[in-house]
PDB file of C-alpha atoms in Angstrom:
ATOM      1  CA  UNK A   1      63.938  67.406 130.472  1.00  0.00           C
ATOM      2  CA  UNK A   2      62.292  70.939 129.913  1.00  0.00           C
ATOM      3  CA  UNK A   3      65.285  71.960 128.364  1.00  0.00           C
ATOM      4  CA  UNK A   4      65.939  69.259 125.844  1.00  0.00           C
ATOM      5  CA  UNK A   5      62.398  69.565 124.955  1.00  0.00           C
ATOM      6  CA  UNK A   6      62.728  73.056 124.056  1.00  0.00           C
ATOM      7  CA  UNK A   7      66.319  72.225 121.970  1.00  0.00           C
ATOM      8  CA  UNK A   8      64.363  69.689 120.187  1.00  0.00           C
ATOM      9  CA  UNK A   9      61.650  71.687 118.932  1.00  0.00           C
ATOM     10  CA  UNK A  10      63.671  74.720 118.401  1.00  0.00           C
ATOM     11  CA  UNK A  11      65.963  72.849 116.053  1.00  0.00           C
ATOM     12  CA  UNK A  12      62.331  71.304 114.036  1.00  0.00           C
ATOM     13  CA  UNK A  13      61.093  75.092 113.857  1.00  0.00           C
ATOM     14  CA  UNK A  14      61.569  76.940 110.489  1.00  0.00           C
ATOM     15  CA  UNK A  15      63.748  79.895 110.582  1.00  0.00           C
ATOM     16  CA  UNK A  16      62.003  83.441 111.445  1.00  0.00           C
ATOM     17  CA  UNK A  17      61.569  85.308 107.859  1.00  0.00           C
ATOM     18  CA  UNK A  18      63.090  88.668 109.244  1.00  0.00           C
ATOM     19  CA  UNK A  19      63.226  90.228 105.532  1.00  0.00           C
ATOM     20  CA  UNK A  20      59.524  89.791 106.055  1.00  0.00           C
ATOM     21  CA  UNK A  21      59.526  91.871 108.972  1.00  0.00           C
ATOM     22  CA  UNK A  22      61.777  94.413 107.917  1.00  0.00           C
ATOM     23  CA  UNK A  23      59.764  94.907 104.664  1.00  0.00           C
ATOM     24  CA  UNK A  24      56.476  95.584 106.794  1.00  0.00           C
ATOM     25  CA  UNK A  25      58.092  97.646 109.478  1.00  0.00           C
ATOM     26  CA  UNK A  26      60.772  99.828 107.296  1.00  0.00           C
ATOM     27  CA  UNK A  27      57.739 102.572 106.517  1.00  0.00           C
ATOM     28  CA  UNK A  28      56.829 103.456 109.432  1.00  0.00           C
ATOM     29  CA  UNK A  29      60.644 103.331 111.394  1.00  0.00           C
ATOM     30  CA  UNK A  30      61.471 105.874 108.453  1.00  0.00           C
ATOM     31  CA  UNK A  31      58.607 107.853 109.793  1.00  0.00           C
ATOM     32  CA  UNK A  32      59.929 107.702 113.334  1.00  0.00           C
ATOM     33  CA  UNK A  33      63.373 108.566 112.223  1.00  0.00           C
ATOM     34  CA  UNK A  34      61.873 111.600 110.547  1.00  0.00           C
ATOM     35  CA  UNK A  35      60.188 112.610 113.277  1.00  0.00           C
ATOM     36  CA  UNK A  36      63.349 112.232 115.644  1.00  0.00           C
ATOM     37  CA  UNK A  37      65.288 114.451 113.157  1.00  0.00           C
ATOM     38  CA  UNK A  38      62.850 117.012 113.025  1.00  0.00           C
ATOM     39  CA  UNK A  39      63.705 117.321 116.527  1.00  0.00           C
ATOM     40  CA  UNK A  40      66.749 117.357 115.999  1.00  0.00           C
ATOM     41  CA  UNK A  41      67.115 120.093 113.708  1.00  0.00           C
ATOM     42  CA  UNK A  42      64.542 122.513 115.832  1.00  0.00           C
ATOM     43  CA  UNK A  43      67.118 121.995 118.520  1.00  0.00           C
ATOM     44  CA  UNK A  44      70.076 123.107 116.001  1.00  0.00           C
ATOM     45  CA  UNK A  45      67.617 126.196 114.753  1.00  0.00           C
ATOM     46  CA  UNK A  46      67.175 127.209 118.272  1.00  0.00           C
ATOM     47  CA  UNK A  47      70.919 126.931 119.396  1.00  0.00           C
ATOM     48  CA  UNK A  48      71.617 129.405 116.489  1.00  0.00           C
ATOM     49  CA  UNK A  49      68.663 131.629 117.078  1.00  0.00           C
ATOM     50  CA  UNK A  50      66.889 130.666 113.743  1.00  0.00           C
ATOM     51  CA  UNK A  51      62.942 131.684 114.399  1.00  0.00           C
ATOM     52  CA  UNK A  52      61.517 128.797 112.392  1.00  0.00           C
ATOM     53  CA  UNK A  53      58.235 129.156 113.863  1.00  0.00           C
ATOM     54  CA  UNK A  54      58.267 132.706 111.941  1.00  0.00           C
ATOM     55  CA  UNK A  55      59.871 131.068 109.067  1.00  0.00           C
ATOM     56  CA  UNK A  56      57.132 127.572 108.820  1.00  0.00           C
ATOM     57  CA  UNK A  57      54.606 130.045 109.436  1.00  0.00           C
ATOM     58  CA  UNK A  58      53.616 128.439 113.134  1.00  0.00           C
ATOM     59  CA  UNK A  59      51.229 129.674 115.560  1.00  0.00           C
ATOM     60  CA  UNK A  60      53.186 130.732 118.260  1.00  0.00           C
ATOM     61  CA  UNK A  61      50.722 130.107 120.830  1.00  0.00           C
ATOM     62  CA  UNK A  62      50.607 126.208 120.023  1.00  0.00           C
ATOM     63  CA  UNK A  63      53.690 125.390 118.252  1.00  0.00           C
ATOM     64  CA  UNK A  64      55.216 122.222 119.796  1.00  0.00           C
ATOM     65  CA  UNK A  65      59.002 122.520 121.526  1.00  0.00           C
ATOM     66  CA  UNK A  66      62.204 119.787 120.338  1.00  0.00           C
ATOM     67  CA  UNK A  67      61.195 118.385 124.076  1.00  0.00           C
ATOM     68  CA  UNK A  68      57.563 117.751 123.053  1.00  0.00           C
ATOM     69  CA  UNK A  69      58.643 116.294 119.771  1.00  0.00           C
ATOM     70  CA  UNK A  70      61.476 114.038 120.795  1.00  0.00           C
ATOM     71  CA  UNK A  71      59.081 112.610 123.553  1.00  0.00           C
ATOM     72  CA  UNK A  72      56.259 112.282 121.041  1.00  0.00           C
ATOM     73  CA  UNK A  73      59.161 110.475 118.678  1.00  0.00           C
ATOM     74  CA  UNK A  74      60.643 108.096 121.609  1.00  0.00           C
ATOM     75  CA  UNK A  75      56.503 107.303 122.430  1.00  0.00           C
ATOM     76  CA  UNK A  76      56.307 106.149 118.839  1.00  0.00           C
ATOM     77  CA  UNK A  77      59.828 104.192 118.739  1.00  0.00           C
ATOM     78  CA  UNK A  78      58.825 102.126 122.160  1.00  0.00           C
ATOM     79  CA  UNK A  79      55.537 101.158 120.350  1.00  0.00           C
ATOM     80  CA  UNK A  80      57.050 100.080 117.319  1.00  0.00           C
ATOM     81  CA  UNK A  81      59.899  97.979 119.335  1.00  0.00           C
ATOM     82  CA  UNK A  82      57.150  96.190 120.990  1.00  0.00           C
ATOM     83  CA  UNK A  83      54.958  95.827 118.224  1.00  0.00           C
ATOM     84  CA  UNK A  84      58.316  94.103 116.315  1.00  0.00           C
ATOM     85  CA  UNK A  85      58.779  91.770 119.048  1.00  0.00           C
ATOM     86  CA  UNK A  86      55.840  90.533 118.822  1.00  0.00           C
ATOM     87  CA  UNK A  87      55.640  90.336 115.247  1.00  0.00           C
ATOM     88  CA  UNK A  88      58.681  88.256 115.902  1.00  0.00           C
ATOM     89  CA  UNK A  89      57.216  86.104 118.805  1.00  0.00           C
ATOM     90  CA  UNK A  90      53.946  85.289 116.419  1.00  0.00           C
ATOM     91  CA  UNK A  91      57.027  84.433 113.497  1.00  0.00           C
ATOM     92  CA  UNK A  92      58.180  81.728 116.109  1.00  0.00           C
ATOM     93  CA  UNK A  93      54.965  80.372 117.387  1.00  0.00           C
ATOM     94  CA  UNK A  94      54.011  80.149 113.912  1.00  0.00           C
ATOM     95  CA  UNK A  95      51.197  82.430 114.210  1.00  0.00           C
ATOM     96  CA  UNK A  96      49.809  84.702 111.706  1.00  0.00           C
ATOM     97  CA  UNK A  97      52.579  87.812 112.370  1.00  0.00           C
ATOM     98  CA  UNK A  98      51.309  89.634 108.838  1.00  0.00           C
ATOM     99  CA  UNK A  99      48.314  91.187 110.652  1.00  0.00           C
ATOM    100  CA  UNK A 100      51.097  92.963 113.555  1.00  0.00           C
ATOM    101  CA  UNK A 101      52.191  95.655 111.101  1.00  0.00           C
ATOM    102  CA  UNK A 102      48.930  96.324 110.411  1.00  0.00           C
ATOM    103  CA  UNK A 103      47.844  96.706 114.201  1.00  0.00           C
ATOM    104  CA  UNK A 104      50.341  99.180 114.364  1.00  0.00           C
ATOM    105  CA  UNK A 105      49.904 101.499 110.884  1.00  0.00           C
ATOM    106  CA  UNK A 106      46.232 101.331 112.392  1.00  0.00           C
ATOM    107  CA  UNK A 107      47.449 102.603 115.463  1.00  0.00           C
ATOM    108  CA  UNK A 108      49.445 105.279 114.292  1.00  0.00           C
ATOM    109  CA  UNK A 109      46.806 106.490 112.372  1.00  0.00           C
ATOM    110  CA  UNK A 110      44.242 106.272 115.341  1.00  0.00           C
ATOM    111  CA  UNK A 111      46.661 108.385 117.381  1.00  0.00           C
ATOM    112  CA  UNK A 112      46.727 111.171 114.518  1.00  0.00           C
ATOM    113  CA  UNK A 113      42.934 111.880 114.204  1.00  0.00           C
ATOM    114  CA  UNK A 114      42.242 111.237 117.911  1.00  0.00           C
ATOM    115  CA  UNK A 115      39.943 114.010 118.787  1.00  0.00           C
ATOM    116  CA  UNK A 116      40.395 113.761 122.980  1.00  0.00           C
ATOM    117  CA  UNK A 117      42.858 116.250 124.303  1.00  0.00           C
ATOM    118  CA  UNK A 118      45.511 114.327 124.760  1.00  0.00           C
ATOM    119  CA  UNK A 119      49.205 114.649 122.752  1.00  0.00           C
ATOM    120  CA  UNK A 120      49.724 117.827 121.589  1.00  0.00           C
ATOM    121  CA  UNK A 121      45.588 117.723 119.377  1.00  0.00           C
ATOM    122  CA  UNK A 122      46.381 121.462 118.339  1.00  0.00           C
ATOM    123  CA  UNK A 123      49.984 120.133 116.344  1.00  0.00           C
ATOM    124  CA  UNK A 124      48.699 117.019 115.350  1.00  0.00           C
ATOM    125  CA  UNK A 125      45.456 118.601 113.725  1.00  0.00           C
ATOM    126  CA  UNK A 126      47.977 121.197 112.277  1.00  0.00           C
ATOM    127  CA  UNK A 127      50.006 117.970 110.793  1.00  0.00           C
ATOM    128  CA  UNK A 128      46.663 116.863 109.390  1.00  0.00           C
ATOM    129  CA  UNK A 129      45.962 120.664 107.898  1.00  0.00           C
ATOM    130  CA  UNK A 130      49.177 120.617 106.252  1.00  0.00           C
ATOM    131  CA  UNK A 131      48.667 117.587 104.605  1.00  0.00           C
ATOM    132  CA  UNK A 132      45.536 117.865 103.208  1.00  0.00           C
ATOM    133  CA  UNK A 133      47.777 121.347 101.584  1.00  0.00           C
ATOM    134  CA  UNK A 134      49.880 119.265 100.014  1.00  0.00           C
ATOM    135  CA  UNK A 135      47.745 116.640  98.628  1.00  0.00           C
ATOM    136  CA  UNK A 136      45.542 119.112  97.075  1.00  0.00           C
ATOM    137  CA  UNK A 137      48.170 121.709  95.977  1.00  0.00           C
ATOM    138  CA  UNK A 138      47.198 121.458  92.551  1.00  0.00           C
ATOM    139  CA  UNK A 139      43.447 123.063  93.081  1.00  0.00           C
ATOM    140  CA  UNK A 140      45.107 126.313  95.443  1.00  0.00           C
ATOM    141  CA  UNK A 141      47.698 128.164  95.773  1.00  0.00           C
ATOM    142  CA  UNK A 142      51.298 126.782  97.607  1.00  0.00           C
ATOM    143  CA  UNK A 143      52.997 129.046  99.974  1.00  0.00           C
ATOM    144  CA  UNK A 144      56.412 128.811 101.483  1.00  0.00           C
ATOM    145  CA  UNK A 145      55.275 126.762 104.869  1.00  0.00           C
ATOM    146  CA  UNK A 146      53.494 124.561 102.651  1.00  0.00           C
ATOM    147  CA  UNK A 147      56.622 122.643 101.287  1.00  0.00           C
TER     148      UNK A 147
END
């Protein structure tokens, strides 16, 4: 009886708007896949004896490793998994589902400037260095590590 209750209003339900979804989560998987191929090619420099941390101008003292990274990356990818699921699961239960994306840019963000000690601060406030040097490239000077 469950069961055909269930069939019935599955059939009545609208269909779940998955262009929606992709359009709100595509930004911030390109992100993730960036990230994972960053740690990808580290791996490739260091298998060929390429010192980027010389060559991007690193501090060799707190430079992250392709381990660190990839972890960091596969942290991210779980989060957004679950955070598209339930996107999804709000689509069905005709729930508001918009606001999901926006939980998780808002995470994302939150993780960045965290100030606590936790997940690699020294490279992510390094991340956040580096980008303030390329937003305001036009009032100093650019040098290699910058691009």
């Amino acid at each position: 009886m469950l069961t055909r209750y269930s069939y019935k209003t599955t059939k009545q339900r609208k269909p779940i708007d998955w262009q929606t979804g992709i359009i709100l989560y595509r930004s911030s998987l390109i992100f993730i896949i960036h990230f994972i191929l960053i740690g990808i090619n580290i791996i490739g420099w260091s298998s060929y004896g390429i010192n980027h941390v010389l060559i991007f101008e690193l501090d060799p003292r707190s430079h992250i490793t392709h381990e660190e990274i990839l972890e960091s990356a596969s942290l991210l990818s779980l989060i957004w998994i679950i955070s598209f699921i339930i996107f999804i699961l709000c689509e069905y239960h005709r729930l508001e589902s918009n606001w999901q994306s926006m939980i998780f840019i808002f995470l994302i963000i939150f993780l960045l400037f965290n100030p606590l000690n936790i997940m690699h601060r020294s490279a992510r406030y390094w991340f956040c260095k580096e980008l303030f040097r390329i937003f305001s490239a036009p009032f100093h000077t650019v040098t290699f590590a910058d691009f």
